JSON list of C-alpha atoms in Angstrom, two decimals:
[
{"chain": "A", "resi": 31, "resn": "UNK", "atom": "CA", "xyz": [-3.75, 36.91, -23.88]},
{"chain": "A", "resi": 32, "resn": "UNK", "atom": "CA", "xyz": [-0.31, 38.83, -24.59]},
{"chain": "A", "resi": 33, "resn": "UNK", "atom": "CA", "xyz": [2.72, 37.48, -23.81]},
{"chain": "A", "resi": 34, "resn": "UNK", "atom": "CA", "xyz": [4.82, 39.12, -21.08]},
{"chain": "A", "resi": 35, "resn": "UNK", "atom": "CA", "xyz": [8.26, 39.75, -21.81]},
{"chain": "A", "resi": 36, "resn": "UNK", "atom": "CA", "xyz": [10.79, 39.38, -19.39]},
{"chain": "A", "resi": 37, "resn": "UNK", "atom": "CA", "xyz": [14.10, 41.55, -18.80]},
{"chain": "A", "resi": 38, "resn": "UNK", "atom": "CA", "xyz": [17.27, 40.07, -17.20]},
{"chain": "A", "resi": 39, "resn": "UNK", "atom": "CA", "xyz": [19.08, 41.32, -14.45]},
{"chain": "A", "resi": 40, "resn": "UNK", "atom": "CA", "xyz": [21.83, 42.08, -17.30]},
{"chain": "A", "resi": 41, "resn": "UNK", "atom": "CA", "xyz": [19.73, 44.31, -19.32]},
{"chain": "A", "resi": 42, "resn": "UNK", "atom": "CA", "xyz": [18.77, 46.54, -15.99]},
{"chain": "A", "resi": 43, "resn": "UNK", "atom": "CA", "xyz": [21.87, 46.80, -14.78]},
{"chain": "A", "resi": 44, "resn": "UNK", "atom": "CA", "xyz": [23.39, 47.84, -19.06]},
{"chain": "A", "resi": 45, "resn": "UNK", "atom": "CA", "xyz": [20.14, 49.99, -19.31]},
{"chain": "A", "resi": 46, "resn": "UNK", "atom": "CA", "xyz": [20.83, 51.78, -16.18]},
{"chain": "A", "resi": 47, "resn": "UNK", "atom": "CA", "xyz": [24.36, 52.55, -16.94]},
{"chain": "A", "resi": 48, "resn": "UNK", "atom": "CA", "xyz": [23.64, 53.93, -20.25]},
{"chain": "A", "resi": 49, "resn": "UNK", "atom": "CA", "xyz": [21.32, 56.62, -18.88]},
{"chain": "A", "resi": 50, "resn": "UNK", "atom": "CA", "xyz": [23.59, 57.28, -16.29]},
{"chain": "A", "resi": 51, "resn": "UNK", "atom": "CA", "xyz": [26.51, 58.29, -18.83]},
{"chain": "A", "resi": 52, "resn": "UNK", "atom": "CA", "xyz": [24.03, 60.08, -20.82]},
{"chain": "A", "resi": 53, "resn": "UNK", "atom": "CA", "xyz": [23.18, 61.82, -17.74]},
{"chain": "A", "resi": 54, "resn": "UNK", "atom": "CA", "xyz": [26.75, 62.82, -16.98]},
{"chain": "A", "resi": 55, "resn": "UNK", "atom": "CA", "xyz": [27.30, 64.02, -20.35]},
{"chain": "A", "resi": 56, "resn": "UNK", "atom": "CA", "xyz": [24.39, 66.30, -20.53]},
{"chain": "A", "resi": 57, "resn": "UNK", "atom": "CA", "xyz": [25.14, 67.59, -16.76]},
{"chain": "A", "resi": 58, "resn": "UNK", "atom": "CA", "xyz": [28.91, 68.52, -17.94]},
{"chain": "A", "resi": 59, "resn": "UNK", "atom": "CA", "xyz": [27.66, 70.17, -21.70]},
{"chain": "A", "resi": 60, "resn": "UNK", "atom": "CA", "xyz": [24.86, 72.02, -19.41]},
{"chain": "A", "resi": 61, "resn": "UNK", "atom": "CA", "xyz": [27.91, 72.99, -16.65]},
{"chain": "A", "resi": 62, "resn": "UNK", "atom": "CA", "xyz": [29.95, 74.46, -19.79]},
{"chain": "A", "resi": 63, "resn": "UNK", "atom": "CA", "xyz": [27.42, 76.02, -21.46]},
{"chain": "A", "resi": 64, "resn": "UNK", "atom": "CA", "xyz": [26.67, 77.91, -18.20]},
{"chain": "A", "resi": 65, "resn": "UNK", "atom": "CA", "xyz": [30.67, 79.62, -18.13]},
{"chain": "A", "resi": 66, "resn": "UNK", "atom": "CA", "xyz": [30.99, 82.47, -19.76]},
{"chain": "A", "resi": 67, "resn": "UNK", "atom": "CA", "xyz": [32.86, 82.71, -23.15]},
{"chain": "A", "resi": 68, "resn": "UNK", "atom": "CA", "xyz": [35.92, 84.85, -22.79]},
{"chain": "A", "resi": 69, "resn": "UNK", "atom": "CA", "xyz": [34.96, 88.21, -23.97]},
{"chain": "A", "resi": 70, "resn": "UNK", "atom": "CA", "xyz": [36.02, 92.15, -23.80]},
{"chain": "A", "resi": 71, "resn": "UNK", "atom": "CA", "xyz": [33.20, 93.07, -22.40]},
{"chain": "A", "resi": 72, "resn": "UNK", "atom": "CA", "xyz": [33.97, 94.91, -19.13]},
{"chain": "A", "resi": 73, "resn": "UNK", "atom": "CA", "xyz": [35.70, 97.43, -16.63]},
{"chain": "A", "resi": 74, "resn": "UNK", "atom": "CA", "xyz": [39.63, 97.31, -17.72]},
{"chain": "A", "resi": 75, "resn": "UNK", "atom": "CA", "xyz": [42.62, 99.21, -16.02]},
{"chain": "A", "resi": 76, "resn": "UNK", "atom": "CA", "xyz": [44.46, 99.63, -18.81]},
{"chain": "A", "resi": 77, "resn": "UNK", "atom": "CA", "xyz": [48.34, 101.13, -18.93]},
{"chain": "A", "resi": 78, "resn": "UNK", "atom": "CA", "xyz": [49.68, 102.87, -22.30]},
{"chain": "A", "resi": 79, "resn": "UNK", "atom": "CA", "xyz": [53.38, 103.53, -22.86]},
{"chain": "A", "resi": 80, "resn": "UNK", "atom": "CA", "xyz": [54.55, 105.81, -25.82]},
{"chain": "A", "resi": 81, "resn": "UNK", "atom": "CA", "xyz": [57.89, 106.05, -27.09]},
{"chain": "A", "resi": 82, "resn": "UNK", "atom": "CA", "xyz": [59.01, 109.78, -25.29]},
{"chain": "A", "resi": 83, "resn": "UNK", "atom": "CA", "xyz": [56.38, 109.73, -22.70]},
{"chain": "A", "resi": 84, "resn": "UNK", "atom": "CA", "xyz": [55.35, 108.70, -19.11]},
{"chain": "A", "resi": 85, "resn": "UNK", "atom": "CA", "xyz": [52.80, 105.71, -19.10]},
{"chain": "A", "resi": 86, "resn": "UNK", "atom": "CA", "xyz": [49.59, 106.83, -18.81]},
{"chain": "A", "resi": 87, "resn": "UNK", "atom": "CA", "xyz": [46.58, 105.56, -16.69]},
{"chain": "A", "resi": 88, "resn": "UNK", "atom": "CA", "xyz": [43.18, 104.74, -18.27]},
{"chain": "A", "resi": 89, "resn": "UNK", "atom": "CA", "xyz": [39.72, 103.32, -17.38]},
{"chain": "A", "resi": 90, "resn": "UNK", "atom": "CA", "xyz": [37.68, 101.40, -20.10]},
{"chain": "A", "resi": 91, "resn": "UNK", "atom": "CA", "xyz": [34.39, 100.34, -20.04]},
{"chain": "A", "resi": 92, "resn": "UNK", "atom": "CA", "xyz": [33.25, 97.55, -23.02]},
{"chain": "A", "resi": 93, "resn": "UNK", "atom": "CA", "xyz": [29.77, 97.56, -23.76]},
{"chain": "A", "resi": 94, "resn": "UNK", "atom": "CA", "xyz": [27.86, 94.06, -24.44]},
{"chain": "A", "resi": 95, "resn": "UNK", "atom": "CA", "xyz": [26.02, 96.22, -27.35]},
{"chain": "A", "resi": 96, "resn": "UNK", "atom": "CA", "xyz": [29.14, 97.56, -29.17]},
{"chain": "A", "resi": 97, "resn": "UNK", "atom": "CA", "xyz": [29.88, 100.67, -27.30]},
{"chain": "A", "resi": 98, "resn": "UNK", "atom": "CA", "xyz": [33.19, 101.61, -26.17]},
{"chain": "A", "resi": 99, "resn": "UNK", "atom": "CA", "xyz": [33.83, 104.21, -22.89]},
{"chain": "A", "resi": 100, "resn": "UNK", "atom": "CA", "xyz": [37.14, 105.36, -22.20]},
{"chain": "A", "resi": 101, "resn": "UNK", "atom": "CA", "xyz": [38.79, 108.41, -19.99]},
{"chain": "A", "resi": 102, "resn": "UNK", "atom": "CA", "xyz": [42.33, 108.95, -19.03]},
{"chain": "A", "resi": 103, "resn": "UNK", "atom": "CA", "xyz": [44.49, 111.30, -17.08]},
{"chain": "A", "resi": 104, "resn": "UNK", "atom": "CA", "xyz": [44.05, 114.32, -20.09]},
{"chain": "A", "resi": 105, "resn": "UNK", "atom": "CA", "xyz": [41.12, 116.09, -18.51]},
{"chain": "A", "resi": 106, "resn": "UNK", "atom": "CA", "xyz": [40.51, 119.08, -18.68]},
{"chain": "A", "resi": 107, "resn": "UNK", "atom": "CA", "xyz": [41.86, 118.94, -22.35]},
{"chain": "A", "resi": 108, "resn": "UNK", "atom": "CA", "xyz": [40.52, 116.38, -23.29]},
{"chain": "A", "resi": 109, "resn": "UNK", "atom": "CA", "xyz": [36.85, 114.79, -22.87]},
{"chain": "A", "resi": 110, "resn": "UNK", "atom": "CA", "xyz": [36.45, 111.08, -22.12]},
{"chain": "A", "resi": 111, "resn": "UNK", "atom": "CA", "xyz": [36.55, 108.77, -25.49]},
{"chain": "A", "resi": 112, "resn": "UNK", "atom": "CA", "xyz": [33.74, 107.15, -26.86]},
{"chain": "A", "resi": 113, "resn": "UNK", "atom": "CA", "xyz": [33.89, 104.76, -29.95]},
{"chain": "A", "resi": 114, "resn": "UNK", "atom": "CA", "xyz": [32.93, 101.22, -31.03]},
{"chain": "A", "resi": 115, "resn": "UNK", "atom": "CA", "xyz": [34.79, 97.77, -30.88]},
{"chain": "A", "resi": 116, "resn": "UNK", "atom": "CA", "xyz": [34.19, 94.70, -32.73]},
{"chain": "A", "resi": 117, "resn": "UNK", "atom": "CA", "xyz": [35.88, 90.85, -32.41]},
{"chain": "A", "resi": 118, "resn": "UNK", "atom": "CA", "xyz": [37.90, 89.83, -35.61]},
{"chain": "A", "resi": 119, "resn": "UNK", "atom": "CA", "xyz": [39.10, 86.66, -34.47]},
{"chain": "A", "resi": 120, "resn": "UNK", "atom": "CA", "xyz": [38.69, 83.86, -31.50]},
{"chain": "A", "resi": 121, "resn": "UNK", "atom": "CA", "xyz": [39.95, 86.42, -28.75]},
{"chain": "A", "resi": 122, "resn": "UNK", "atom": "CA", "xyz": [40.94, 89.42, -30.49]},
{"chain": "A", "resi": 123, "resn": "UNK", "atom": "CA", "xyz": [39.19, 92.46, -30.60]},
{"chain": "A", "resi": 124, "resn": "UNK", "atom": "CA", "xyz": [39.49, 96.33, -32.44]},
{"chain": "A", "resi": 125, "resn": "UNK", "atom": "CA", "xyz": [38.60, 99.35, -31.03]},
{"chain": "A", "resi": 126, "resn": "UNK", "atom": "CA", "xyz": [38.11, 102.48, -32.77]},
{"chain": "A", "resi": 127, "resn": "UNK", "atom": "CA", "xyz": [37.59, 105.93, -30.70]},
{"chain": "A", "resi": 128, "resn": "UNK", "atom": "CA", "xyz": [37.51, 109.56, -30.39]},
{"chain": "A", "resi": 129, "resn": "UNK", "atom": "CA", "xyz": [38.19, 112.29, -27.84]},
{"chain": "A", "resi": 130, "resn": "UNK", "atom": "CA", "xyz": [37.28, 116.02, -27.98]},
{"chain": "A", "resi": 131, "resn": "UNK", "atom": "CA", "xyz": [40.50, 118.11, -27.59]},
{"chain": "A", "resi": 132, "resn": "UNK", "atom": "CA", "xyz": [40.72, 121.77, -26.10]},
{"chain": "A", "resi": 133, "resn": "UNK", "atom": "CA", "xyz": [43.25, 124.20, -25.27]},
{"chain": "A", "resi": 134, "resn": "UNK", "atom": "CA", "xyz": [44.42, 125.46, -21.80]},
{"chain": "A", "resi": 135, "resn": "UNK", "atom": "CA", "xyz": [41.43, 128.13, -22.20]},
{"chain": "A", "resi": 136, "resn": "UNK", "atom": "CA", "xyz": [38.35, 125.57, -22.59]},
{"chain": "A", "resi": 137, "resn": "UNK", "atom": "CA", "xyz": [38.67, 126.09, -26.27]},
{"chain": "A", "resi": 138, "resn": "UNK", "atom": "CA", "xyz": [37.73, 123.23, -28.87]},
{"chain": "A", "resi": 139, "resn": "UNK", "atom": "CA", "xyz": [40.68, 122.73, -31.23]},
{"chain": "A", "resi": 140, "resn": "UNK", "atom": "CA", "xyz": [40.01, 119.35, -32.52]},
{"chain": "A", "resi": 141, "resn": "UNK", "atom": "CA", "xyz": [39.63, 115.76, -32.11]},
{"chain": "A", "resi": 142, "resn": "UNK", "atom": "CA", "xyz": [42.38, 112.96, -31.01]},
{"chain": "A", "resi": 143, "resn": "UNK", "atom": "CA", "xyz": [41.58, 109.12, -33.22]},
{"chain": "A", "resi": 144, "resn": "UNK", "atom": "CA", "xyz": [42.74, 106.04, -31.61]},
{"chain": "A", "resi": 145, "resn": "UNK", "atom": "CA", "xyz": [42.56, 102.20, -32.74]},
{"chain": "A", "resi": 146, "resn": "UNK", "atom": "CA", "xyz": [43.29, 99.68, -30.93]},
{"chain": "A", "resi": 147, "resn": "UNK", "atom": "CA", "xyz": [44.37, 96.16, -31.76]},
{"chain": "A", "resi": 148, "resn": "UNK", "atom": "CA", "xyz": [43.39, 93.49, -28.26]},
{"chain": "A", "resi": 149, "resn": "UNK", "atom": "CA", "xyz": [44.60, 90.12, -28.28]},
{"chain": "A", "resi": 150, "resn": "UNK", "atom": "CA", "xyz": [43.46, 89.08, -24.90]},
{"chain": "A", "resi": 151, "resn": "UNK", "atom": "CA", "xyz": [45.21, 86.13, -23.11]},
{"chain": "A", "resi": 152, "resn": "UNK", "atom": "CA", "xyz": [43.26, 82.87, -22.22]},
{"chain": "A", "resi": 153, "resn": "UNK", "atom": "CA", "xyz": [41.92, 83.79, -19.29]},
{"chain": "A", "resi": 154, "resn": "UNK", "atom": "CA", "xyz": [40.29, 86.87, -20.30]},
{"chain": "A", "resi": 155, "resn": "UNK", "atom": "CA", "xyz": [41.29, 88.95, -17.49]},
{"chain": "A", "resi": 156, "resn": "UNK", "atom": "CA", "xyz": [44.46, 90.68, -19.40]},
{"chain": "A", "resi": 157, "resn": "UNK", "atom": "CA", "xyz": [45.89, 91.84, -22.05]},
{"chain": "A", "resi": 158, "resn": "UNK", "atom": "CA", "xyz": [48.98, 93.47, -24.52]},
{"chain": "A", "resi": 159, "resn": "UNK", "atom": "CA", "xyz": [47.86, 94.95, -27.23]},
{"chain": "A", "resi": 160, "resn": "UNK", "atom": "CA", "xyz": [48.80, 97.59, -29.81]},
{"chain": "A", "resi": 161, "resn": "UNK", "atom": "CA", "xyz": [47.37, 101.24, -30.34]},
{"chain": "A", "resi": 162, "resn": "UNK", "atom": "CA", "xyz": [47.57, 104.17, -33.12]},
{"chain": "A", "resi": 163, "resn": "UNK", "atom": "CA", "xyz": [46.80, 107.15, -32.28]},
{"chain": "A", "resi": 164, "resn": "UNK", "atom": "CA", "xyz": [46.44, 110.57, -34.41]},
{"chain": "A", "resi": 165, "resn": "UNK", "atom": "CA", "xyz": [45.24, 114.47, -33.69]},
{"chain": "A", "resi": 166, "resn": "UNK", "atom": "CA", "xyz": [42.80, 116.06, -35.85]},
{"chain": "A", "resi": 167, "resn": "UNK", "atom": "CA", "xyz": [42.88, 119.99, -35.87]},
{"chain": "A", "resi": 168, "resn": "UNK", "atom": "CA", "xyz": [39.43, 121.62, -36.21]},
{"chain": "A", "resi": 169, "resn": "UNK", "atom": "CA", "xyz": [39.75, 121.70, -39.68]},
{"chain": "A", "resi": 170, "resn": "UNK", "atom": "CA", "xyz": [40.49, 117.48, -40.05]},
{"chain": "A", "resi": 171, "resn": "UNK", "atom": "CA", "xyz": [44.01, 117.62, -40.63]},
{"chain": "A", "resi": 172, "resn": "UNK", "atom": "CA", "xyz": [45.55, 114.93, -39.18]},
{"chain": "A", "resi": 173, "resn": "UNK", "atom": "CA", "xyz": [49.09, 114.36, -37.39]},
{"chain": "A", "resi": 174, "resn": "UNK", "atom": "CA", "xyz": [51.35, 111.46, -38.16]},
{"chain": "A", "resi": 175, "resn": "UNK", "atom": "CA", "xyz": [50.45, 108.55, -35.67]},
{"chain": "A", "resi": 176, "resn": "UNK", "atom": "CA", "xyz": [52.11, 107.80, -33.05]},
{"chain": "A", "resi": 177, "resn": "UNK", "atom": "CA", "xyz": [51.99, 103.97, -31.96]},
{"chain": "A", "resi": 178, "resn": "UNK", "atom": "CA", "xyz": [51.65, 102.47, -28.28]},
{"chain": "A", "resi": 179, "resn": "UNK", "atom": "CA", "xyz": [51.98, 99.57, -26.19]},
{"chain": "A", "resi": 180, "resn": "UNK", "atom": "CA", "xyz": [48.99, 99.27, -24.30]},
{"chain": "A", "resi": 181, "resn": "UNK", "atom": "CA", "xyz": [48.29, 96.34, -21.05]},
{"chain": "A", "resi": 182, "resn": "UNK", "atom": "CA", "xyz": [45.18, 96.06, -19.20]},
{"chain": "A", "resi": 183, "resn": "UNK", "atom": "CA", "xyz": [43.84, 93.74, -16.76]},
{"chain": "A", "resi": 184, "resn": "UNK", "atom": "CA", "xyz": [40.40, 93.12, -16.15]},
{"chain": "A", "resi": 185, "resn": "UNK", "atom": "CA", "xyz": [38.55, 94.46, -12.97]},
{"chain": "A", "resi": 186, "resn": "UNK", "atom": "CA", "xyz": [36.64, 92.12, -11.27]},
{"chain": "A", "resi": 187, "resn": "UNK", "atom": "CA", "xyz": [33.59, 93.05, -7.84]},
{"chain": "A", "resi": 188, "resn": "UNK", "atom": "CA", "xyz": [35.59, 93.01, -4.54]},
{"chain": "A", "resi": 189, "resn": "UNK", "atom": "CA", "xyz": [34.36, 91.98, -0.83]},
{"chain": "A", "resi": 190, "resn": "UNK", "atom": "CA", "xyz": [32.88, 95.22, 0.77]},
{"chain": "A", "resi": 191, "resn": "UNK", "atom": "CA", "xyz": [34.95, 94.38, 3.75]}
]
């Protein structure tokens, strides 16, 4: 016949605490693990100031897949932006764009380049960041660029009511 072993009150009570800190340890990894790492994906409101000019009003949209969507207060000259952005460090990201450009008649004289440099803060929700932007006629000469100051903060779903 096999011996039965016995287990002391002691033992319970040290087992028992042991799974309960493991238990709280894999509740608060699971809890983390469920937030969201900071990111530029997203709807921004994004302000751009150029030495000489009024600051001008955009709307961004990130794409999880890469994508980049931008339009601005140019239209009808010029189309809304589409490009491609990519992180290069732990919260910074570069964009790279293009617009179609057209005259006061409708007619396509070229294409304006921007690149963007987005160091968002912390949070996530904002940023100040850097642009470059140059014209290309319809030929693919380019301007000199002309460098920004760009801000955006992130827009987030707001009650209906």
């Amino acid at each position: 016949m096999a011996r039965q072993q016995r287990i002391g009150r002691r033992a319970v009570v040290r087992a028992a605490g042991g799974a309960l800190v493991a238990g709280a340890a894999l509740a608060a990894g699971a809890a983390r693990a469920q937030e969201p790492p900071v990111s530029l994906v997203g709807t921004w409101v994004i302000t751009s100031t150029r030495a000489g000019s009024v600051p001008n009003g955009i709307l961004v949209t990130v794409l999880p897949d890469g994508g980049f969507l931008r339009t601005g207060n140019t239209h009808p000259t010029e189309s809304p932006a589409m490009g491609v952005w990519r992180q290069v460090e732990e919260g910074v990201y570069e964009v790279t764009y293009m617009a179609l450009q057209f005259d006061a008649t409708g007619k396509f004289i070229g294409h304006r380049k921007a690149w963007l440099r987005i160091p968002l803060d912390p949070s996530g929700d904002s940023f100040t960041g850097r642009g470059r932007v140059v014209m290309l006629d319809s030929s693919g000469a380019e301007s000199p660029p002309v460098e920004s100051e760009i801000q955006g903060t992130r827009m987030v779903p707001e009650p209906f009511g």
